Coordinates of C-alpha atoms in Angstrom, one line a residue:
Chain A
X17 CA 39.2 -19.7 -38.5
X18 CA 40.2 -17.2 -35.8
X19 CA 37.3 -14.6 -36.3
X20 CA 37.4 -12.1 -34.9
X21 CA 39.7 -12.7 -31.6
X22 CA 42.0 -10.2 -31.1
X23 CA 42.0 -8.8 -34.4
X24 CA 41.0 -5.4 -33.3
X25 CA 41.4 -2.9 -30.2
X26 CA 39.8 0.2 -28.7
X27 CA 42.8 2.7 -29.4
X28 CA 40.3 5.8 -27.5
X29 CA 37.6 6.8 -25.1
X30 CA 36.0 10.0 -24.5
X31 CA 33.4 11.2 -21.9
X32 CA 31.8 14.8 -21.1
X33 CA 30.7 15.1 -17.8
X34 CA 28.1 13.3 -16.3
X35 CA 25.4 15.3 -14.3
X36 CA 21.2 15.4 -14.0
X37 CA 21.2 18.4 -16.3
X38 CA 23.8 19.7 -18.5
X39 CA 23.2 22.2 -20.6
X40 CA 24.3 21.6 -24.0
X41 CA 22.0 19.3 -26.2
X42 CA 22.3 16.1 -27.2
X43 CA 24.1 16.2 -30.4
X44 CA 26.8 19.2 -29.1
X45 CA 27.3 16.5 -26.4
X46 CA 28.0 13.8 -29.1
X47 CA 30.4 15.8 -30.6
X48 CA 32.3 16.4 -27.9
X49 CA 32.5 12.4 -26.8
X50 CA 33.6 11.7 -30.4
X51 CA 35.9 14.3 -30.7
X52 CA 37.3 13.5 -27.1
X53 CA 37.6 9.9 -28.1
X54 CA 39.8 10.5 -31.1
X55 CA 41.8 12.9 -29.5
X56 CA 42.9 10.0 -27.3
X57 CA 44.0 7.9 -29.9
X58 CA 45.4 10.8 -31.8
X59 CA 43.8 9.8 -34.7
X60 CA 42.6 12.4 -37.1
X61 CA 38.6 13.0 -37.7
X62 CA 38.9 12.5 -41.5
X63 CA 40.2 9.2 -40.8
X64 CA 36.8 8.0 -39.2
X65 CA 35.3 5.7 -42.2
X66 CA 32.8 3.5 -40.0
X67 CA 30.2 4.1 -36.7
X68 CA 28.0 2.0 -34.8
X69 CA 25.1 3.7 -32.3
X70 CA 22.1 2.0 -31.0
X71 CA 18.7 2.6 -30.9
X72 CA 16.7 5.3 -28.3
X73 CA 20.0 7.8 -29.9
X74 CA 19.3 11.1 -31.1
X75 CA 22.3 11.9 -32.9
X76 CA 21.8 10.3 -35.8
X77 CA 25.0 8.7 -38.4
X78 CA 24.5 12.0 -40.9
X79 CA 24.7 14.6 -38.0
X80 CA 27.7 13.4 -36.5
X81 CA 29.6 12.9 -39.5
X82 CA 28.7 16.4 -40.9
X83 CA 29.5 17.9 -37.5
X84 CA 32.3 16.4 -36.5
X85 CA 34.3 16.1 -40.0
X86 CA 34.5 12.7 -41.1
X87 CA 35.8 11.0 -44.2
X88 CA 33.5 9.1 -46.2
X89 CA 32.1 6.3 -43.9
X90 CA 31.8 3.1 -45.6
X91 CA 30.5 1.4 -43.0
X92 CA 27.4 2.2 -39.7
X93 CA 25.4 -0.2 -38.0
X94 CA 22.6 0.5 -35.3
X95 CA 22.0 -1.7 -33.2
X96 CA 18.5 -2.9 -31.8
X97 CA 16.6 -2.8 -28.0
X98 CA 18.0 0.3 -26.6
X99 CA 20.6 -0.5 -24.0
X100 CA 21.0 -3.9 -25.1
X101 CA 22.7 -2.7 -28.0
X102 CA 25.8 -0.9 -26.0
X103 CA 28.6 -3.9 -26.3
X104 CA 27.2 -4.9 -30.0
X105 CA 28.7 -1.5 -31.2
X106 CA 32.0 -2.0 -30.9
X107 CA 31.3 -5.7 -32.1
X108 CA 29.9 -4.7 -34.7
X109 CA 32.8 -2.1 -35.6
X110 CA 35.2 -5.1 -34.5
X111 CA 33.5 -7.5 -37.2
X112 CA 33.4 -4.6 -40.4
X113 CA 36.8 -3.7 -39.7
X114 CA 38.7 -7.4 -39.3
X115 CA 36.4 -8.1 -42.2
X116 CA 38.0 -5.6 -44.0
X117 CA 35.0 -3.4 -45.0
X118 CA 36.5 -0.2 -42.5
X119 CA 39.3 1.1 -40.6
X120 CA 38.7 3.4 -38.5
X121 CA 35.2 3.5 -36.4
X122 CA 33.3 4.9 -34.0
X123 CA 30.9 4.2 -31.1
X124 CA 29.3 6.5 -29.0
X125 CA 26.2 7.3 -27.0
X126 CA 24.7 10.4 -25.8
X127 CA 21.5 11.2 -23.9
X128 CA 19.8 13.6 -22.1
X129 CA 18.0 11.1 -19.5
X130 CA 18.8 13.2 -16.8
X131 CA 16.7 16.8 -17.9
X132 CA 15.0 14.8 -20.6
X133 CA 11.5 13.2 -20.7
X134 CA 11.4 9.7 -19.2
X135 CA 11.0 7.2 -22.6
X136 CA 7.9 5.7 -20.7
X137 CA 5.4 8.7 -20.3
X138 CA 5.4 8.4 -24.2
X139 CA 2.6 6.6 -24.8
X140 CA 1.9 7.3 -28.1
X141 CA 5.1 5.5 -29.0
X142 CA 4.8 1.5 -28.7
X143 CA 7.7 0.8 -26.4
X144 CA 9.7 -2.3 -27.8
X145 CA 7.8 -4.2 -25.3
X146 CA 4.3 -6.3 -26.3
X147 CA 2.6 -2.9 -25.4
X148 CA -1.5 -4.4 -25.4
X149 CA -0.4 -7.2 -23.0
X150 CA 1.2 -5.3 -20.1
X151 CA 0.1 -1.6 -20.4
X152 CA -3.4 -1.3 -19.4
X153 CA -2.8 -3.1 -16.4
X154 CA -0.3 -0.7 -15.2
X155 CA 2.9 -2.5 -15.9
X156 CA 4.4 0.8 -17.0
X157 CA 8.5 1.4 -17.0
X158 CA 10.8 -1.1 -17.2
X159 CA 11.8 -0.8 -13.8
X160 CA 8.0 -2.5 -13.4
X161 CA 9.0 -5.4 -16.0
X162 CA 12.1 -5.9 -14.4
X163 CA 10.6 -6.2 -10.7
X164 CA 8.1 -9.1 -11.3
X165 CA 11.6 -10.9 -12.5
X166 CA 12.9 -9.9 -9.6
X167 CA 10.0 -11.2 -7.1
X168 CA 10.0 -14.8 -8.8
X169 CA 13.6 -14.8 -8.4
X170 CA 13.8 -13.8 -4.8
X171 CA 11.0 -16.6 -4.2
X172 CA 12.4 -19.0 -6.2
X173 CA 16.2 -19.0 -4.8
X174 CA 16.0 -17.5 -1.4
X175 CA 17.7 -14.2 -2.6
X176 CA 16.9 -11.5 -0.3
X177 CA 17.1 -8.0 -0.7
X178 CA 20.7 -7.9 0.9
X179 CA 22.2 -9.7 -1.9
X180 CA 20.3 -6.6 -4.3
X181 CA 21.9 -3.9 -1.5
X182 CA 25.5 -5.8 -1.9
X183 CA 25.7 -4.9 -6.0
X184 CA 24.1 -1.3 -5.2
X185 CA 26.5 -1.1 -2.4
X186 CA 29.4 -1.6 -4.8
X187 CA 28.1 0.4 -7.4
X188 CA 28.3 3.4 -4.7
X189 CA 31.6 2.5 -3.4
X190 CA 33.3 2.5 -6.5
X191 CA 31.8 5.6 -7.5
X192 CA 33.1 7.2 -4.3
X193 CA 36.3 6.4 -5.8
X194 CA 35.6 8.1 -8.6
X195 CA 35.1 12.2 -9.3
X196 CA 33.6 12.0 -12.3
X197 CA 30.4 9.6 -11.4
X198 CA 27.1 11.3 -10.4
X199 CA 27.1 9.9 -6.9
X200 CA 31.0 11.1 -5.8
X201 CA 31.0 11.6 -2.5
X202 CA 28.0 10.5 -1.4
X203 CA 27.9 7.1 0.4
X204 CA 25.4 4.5 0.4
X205 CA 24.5 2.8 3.7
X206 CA 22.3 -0.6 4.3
X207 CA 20.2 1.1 6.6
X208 CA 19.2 4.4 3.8
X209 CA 18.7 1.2 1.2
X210 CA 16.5 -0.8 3.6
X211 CA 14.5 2.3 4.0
X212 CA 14.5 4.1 1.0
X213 CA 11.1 4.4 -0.8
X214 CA 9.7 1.9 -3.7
X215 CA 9.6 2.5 -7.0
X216 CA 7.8 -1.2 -7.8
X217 CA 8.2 -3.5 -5.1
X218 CA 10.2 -5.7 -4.5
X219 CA 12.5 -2.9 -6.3
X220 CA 13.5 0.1 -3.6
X221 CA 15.0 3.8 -5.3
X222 CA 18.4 2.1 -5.0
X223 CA 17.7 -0.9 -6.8
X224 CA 17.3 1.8 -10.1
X225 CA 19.6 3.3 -12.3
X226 CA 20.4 7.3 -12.3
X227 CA 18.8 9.5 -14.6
X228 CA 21.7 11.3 -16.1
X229 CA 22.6 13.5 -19.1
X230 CA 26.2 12.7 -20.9
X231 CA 27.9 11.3 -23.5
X232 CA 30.4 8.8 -24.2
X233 CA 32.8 7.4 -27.8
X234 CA 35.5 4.8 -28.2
X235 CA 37.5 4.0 -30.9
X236 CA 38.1 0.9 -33.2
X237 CA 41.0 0.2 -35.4
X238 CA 42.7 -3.3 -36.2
X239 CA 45.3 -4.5 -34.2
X240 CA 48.2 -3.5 -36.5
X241 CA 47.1 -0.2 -36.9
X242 CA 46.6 -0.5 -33.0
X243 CA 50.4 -0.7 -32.1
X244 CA 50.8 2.8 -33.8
X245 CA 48.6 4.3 -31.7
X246 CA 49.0 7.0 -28.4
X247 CA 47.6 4.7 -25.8
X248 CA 48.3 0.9 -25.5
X249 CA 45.8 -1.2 -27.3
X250 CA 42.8 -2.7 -25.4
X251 CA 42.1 -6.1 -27.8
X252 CA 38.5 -7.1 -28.6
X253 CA 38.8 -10.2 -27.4
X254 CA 35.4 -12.1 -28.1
X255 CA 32.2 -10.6 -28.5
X256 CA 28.6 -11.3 -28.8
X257 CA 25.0 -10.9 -29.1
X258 CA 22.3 -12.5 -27.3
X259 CA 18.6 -12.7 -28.5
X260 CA 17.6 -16.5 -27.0
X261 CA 14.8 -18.4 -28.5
X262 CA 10.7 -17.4 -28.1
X263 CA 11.9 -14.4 -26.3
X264 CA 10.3 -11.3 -25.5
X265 CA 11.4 -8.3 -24.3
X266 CA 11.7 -6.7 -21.3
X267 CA 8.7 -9.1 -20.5
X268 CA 10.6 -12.0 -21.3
X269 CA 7.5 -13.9 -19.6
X270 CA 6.2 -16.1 -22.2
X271 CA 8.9 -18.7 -22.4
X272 CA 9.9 -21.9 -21.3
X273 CA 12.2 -20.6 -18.5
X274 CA 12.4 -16.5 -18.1
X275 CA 15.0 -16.3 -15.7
X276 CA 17.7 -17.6 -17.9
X277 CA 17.9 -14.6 -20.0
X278 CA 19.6 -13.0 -23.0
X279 CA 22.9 -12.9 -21.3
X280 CA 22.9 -17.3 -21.4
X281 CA 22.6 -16.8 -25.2
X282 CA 25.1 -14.2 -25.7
X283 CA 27.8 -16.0 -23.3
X284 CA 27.2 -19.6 -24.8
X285 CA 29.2 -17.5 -27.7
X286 CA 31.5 -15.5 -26.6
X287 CA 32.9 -18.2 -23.8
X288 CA 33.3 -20.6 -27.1
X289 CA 35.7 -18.2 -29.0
X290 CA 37.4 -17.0 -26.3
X291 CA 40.7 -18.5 -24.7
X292 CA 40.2 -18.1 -21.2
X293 CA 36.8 -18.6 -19.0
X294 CA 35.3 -16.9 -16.1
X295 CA 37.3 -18.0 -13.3
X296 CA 39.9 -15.7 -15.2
X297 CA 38.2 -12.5 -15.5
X298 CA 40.0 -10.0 -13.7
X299 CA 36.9 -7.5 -13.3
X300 CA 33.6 -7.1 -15.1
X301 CA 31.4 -4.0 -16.1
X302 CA 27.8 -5.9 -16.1
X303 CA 24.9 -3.8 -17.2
X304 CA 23.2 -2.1 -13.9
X305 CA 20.0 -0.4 -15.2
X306 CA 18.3 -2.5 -12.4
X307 CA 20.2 -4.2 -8.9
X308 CA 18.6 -7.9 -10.1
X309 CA 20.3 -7.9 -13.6
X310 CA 23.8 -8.8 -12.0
X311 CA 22.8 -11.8 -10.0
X312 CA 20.9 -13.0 -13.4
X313 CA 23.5 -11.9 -15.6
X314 CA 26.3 -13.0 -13.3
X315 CA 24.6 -16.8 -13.8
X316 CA 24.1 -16.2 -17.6
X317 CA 28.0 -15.7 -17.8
X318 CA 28.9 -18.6 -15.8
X319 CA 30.6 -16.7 -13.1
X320 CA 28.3 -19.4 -10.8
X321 CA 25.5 -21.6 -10.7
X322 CA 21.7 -21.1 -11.7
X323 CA 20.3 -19.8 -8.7
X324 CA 23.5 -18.6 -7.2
X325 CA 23.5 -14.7 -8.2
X326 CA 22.5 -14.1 -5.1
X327 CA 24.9 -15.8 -2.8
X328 CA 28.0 -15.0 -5.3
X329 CA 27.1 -10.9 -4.0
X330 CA 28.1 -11.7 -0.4
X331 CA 31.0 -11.5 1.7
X332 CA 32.2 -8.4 -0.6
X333 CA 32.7 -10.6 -3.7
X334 CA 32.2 -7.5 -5.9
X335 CA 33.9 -5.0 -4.0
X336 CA 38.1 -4.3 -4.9
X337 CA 39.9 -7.2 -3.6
X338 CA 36.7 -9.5 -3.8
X339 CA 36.3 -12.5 -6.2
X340 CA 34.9 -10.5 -8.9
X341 CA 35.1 -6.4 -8.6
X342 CA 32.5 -5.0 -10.4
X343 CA 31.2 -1.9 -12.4
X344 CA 34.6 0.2 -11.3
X345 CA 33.5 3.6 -12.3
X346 CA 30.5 3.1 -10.5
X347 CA 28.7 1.8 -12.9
X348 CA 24.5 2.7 -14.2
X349 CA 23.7 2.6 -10.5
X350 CA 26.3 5.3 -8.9
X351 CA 28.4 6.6 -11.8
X352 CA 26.0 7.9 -15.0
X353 CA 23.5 6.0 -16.6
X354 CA 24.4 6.6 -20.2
X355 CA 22.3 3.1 -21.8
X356 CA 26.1 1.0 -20.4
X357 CA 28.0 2.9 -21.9
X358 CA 30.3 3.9 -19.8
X359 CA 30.7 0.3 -19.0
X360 CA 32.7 0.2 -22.3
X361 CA 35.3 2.9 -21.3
X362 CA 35.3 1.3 -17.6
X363 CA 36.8 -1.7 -18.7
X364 CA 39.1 0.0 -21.1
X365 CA 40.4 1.9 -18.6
X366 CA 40.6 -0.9 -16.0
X367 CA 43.0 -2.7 -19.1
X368 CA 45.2 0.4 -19.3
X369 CA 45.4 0.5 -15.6
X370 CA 43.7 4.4 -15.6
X371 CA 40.7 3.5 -13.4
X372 CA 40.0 5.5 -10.4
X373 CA 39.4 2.0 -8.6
X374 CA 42.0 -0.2 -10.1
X375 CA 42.8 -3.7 -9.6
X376 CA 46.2 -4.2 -9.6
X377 CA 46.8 -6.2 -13.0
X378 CA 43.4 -6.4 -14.5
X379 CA 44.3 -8.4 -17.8
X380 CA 41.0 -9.0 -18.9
X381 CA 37.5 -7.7 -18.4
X382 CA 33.9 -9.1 -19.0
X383 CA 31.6 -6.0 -20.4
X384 CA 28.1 -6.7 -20.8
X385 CA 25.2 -5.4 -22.1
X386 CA 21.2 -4.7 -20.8
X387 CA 20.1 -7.7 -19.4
X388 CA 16.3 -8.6 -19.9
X389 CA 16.2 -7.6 -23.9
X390 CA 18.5 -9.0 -26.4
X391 CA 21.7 -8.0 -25.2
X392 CA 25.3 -7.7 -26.0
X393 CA 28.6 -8.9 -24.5
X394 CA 32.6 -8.0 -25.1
X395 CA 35.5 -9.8 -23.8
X396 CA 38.3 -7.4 -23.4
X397 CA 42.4 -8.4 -22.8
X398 CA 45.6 -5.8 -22.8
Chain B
X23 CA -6.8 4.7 -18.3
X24 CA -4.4 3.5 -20.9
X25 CA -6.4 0.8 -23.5
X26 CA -5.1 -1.9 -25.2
X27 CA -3.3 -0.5 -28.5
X28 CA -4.3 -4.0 -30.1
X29 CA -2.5 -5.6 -33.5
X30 CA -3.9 -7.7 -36.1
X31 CA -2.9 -10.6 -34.7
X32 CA -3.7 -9.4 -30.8
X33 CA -7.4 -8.1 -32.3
X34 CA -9.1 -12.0 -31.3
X35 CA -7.9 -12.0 -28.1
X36 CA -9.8 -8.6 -27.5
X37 CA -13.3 -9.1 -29.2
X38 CA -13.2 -12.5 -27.3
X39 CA -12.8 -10.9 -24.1
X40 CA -15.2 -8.0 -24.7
X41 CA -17.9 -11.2 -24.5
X42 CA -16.6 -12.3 -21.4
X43 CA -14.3 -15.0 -22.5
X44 CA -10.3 -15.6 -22.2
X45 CA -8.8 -17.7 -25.5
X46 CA -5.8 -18.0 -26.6
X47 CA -4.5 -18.3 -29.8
X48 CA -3.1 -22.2 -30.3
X49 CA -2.0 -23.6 -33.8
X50 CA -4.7 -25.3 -36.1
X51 CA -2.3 -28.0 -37.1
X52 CA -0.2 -28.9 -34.5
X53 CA -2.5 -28.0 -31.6
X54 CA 0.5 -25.7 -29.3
X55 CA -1.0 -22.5 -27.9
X56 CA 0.8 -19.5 -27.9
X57 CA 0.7 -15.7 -26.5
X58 CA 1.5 -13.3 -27.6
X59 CA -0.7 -13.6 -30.9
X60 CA 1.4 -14.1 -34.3
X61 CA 1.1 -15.3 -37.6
X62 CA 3.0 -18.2 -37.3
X63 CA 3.6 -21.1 -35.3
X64 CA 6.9 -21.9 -34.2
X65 CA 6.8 -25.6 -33.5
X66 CA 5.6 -26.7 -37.3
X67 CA 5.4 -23.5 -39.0
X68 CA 1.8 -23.3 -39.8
X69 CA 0.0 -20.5 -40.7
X70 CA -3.3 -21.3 -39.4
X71 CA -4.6 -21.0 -36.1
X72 CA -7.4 -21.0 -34.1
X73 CA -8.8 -19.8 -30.9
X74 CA -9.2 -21.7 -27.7
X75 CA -11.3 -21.6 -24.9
X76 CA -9.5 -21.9 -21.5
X77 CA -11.1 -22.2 -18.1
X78 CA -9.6 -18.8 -17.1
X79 CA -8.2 -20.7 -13.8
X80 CA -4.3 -20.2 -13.4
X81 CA -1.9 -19.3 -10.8
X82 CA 0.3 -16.3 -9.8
X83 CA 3.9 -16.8 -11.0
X84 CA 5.1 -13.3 -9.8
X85 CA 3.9 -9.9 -9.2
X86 CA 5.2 -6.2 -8.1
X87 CA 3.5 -3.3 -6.6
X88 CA 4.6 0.0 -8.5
X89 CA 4.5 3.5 -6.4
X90 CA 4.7 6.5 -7.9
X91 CA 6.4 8.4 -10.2
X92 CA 3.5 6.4 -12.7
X93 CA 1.0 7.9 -15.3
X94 CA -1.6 10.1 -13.7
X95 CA -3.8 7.3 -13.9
X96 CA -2.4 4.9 -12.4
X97 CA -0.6 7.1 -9.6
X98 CA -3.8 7.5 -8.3
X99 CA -4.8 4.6 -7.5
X100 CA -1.0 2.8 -6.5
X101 CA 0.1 1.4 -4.8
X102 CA -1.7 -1.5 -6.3
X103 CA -0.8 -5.4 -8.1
X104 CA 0.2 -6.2 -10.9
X105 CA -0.4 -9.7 -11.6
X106 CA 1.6 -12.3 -13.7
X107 CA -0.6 -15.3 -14.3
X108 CA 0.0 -19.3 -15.4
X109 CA -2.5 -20.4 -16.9
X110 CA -3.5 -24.0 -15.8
X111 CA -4.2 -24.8 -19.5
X112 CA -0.9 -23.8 -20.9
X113 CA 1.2 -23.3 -18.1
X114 CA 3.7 -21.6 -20.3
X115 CA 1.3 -18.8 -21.0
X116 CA 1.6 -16.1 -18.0
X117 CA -0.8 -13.1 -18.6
X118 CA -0.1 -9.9 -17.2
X119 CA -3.3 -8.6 -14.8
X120 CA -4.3 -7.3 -12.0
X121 CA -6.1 -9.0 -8.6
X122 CA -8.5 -7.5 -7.7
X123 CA -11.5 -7.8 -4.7
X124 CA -14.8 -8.2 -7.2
X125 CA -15.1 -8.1 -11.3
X126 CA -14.8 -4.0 -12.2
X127 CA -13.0 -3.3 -8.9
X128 CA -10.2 -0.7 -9.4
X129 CA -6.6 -1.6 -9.5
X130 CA -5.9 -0.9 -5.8
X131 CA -8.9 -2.7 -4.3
X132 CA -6.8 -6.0 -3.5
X133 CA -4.5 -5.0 -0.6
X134 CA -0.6 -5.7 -2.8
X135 CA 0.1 -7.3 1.1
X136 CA -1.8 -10.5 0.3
X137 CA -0.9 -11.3 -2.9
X138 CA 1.1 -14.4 -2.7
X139 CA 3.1 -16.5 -5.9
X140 CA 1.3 -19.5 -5.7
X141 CA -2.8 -18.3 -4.8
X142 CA -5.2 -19.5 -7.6
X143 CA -7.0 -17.3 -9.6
X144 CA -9.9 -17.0 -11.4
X145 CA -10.6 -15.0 -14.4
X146 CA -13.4 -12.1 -14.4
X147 CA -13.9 -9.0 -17.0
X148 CA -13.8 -5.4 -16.3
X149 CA -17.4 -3.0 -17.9
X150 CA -15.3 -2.7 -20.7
X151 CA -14.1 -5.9 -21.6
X152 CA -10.2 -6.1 -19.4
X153 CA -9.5 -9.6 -18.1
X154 CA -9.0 -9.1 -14.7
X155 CA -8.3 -12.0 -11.4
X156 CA -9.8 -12.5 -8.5
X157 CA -8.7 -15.3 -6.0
X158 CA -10.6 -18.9 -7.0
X159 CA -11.1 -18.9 -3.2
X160 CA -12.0 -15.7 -1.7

C-alpha cells in the first residue's frame, strides 16, 4: 500500500499581487489566482473536475466554477479551522485524484484581510474558539490566544524574545529578496523589534502577521498526467492532517500538555509515509501567523528537541545558507498573509528552483499549516 | 462588556457562579472532571455528569497583557491581565480570568507588571456573577 506518496504533483501556481488594499473584490481576485494558476500548467479551465478551499473563504465552490468556466466537478472538499486548513487542500485534492474520483483540481485562497474587517470585532459570530470561556475576560484575537502560549513557553524553556526576532528577522530578509511580498524593501532591525509597540504581551507588532489582501491557486493532477505538463512536476510527497486528542482550538489550554500542538499529530503521519526525515529537508514554509508558532511547530516536526525551538532559531539557522532556511518568499510575517497560502506556492517554487531566495538544490520542502488549531502539513520533492 | 454567549452544556457553570460558586463539570460515573462542559465523558463514555465544588484556589499557568487595537471596551481599560488558571483540584483544568486588586475591580486594576506564572490565586465573583482572581496572599 503506497498511498498516496508521489502519486500526484502541483503542475501550477498563480498569485495576484499582494498589497493592504487592492481594489478588486474577493471573488474577481479568485478568479484571477485560478485562472493564473492554470495558465501555468497550461491546462484548460474545462478540464478542472475537483477543488478544495477552506473555511473563513468567500468565494464559494459554485461562484468560481460558474465564473471561471469549469467542467463538471466531481469532486470539492472544505476544509475546517481557517488557516489550518491551507496544506489539507491540496491533500485533499492529492487523495480524490490518486483515488481516482478526479483529475484535475484546484486550490486556492483569496481574502481581503488587508482593507477588510478584522474576523475578531465580529462578535455576533462564535469564533471557532470556546467563545463563553475566554471572551468576557478580554482574550479577544488570536494574537491574544496565541501569546499566553507564548509566555508559558518563554518561562518554561528559557526562550527569549531574540529567538521570536530571529524567525521575524528571516521572514523580513527573505522578503527583501522578494518584489512581490508586502514588506520589499523595507528591512527589519533588532533594535525597531525590541522597541516596537505590543499587541498582547509577550507578543510585540513584529511577532504578528500582515494584514493583506490577495489571492493565491495551485494545481493538482496525477503524476502521469504530470509529465505532460508545461512546468516540471512538484510531487506530493506525504501529507497530513493534525487534530491531536482533547484538543481545543486556538485555546488549546485544556489538555494534558498544550505546548505539543496540532503540528505533533499531523507529523507523527506524514514522517511515517514519507522516505526521507527532517535532517533532509532542504527548506520549509512553516505557518507564520504568529513569531512563536515556528519554534513550536519546528519541535512538532522533529526538526529538534521539545523545548529546543528556541535555540534551533539562532546563529542564522533559518536564514539562506543556515540549517533550515525558512518561509522563502517571506512568508505570513514579511511577504502577504493570505491564511499560508502562499506557503504552498513558496515551496513549489523553491522545487522548481524559481524562488526569489533560492537554495541551490532544494529537493524537498516541509509546508505546514496554522499551528495552534487542527492543522495541515505537505511534504513536497521534485 | 462582552457576556458569556453560554451553551447548554456551559449553562451550569454560569447559574453556579451567579451564586458565588466555581464547579466544574466531572463525570457521574467515573468521577474525571472536565472543562469545557460536554455531553460526554471521554474516559468511559458516560453520559451523566455532575457538578463539583472546587475550592476556587489554583495557580497562574500563563498570562498576556493585550494593548490596543481591542473592542471599545476593553481598549479602555488595557493594558490589563488576562489570566490562565490551574486549578489545584484538577490541575488539568486552566480557566481563563482576570487578576485583579478586590472582587468587582475592573480589568486593569492589577498592575500586568506583577503578575507572575506561579502566584496563587484565589477565586472571587464580579456584581454580575464573572469569576474573577485575586492573589490568595495579597
Amino acid at each position: 500500500m503506497t498511498g498516496i506518496k508521489d502519486a500526484t504533483a502541483i503542475v501550477g501556481i498563480g498569485q495576484t499581487s499582494f498589497a493592504k488594499h487592492l481594489p478588486e473584490d474577493e471573488r474577481t481576485l479568485a478568479c484571477r489566482a485560478v485562472l493564473a494558476a492554470l495558465d501555468d500548467a497550461g491546462i484548460a479551465p474545462g478540464e478542472v473536475d475537483a477543488l478544495a478551499s477552506y473555511t473563513m473563504e468567500e468565494t464559494d465552490e459554485v461562484e468560481l466554477a460558474k465564473a471561471v468556466g469549469f467542467g463538471d466537478l466531481t469532486f470539492f472538499s472544505k476544509i475546517g479551522f481557517g488557516g489550518g486548513g491551507s496544506c489539507a487542500t491540496v491533500a485533499h485534492l492529492a487523495a480524490a485524484i490518486a483515488a481516482g474520483q478526479a483529475t484535475v483540481g484546484v486550490a486556492w485562497r483569496s481574502r481581503k484581510r488587508g482593507s477588510g474587517p478584522r474576523p475578531w470585532t465580529n462578535t455576533a459570530v462564535q469564533l471557532p474558539t470556546p467563545a463563553q470561556w475566554t471572551r468576557p475576560f478580554g482574550l479577544l484575537r488570536p494574537a491574544d490566544e496565541i501569546a499566553m502560549l507564548a509566555r508559558r513557553y518563554l518561562h518554561e524553556y528559557g526562550a527569549t524574545r531574540d529567538h521570536l526576532f530571529n524567525v521575524a528577522l528571516a521572514c523580513r530578509n527573505r522578503a527583501n529578496q522578494n518584489p512581490a511580498a508586502v514588506m520589499y524593501e523595507r528591512p527589519l532591525t533588532r533594535e525597531m523589534y525590541m522597541s516596537s509597540r505590543w499587541i498582547s504581551e509577550p507578543l510585540c507588532l513584529y511577532d504578528n502577521c500582515l494584514e493583506t489582501d490577495g489571492a493565491l491557486a495551485c494545481v493538482v493532477v496525477s503524476a502521469e498526467r504530470a509529465r505532460d505538463c508545461r512546468r516540471a512536476p512538484v510531487y506530493v510527497h506525504s501529507a497530513a492532517q493534525g487534530l491531536p486528542a482533547q484538543h481545543h482550538g486556538m485555546v488549546n489550554y485544556w489538555n494534558d500538555d498544550p505546548l505539543t500542538g496540532p503540528a505533533w499529530a499531523a507529523a507523527r503521519h506524514l514522517w511515517k509515509h514519507a522516505d526521507f526525515t527532517p535532517d533532509d529537508v532542504d527548506v520549509a514554509q512553516i505557518y507564520d501567523a504568529f513569531t512563536p508558532l515556528v519554534p513550536l511547530s519546528l519541535e512538532g516536526y522533529g526538526f529538534c528537541g521539545r523545548g529546543e525551538g528556541g535555540a534551533f532559531t539562532e546563529g542564522g539557522a533559518l536564514e539562506t545558507g543556515g540549517r533550515l532556511p525558512l518561509n522563502t518568499g517571506g512568508g505570513g510575517l514579511s511577504e502577504a498573509y493570505v491564511h499560508g497560502f502562499n506557503l504552498i506556492n513558496e515551496g513549489v517554487k523553491q522545487l522548481r528552483g524559481t524562488s526569489t531566495a533560492q537554495v541551490p538544490g532544494a529537493a524537498t520542502c516541509l509546508v505546514t499549516a496554522g499551528e495552534g488549531v487542527p492543522t495541515s502539513a505537505l511534504l513536497l520533492r521534485n | 462588556m462582552l457576556t458569556p454567549v453560554t451553551d447548554a452544556d456551559g449553562a451550569p457553570f454560569w447559574r453556579y457562579a451567579a451564586r458565588g460558586e466555581l464547579r466544574v463539570q466531572a463525570c457521574a460515573d467515573c468521577g474525571e472532571p472536565r472543562f469545557p462542559p460536554r455531553p460526554c465523558c471521554p474516559h468511559c463514555r458516560s453520559f451523566t455528569s455532575e457538578w463539583r465544588p472546587t475550592s476556587g484556589r489554583g495557580r497562574i499557568w500563563s498570562y498576556v497583557v493585550p494593548h490596543p487595537p481591542l473592542l471599545p471596551d476593553y481598549a479602555a481599560q488595557a493594558p490589563y491581565n488576562v489570566i490562565l488558571v490551574e486549578l489545584a483540584d484538577a490541575p488539568r483544568i486552566r480557566m481563563v480570568g482576570n487578576l485583579v486588586s478586590e472582587p468587582g475591580a475592573p480589568l486593569g486594576s492589577f498592575p500586568p507588571d506583577q503578575v507572575r506564572i506561579g502566584a496563587r490565586v484565589q477565586v472571587v465573583f464580579d456584581g454580575d456573577g464573572l469569576p474573577q482572581w485575586i492573589l490568595e496572599r495579597p
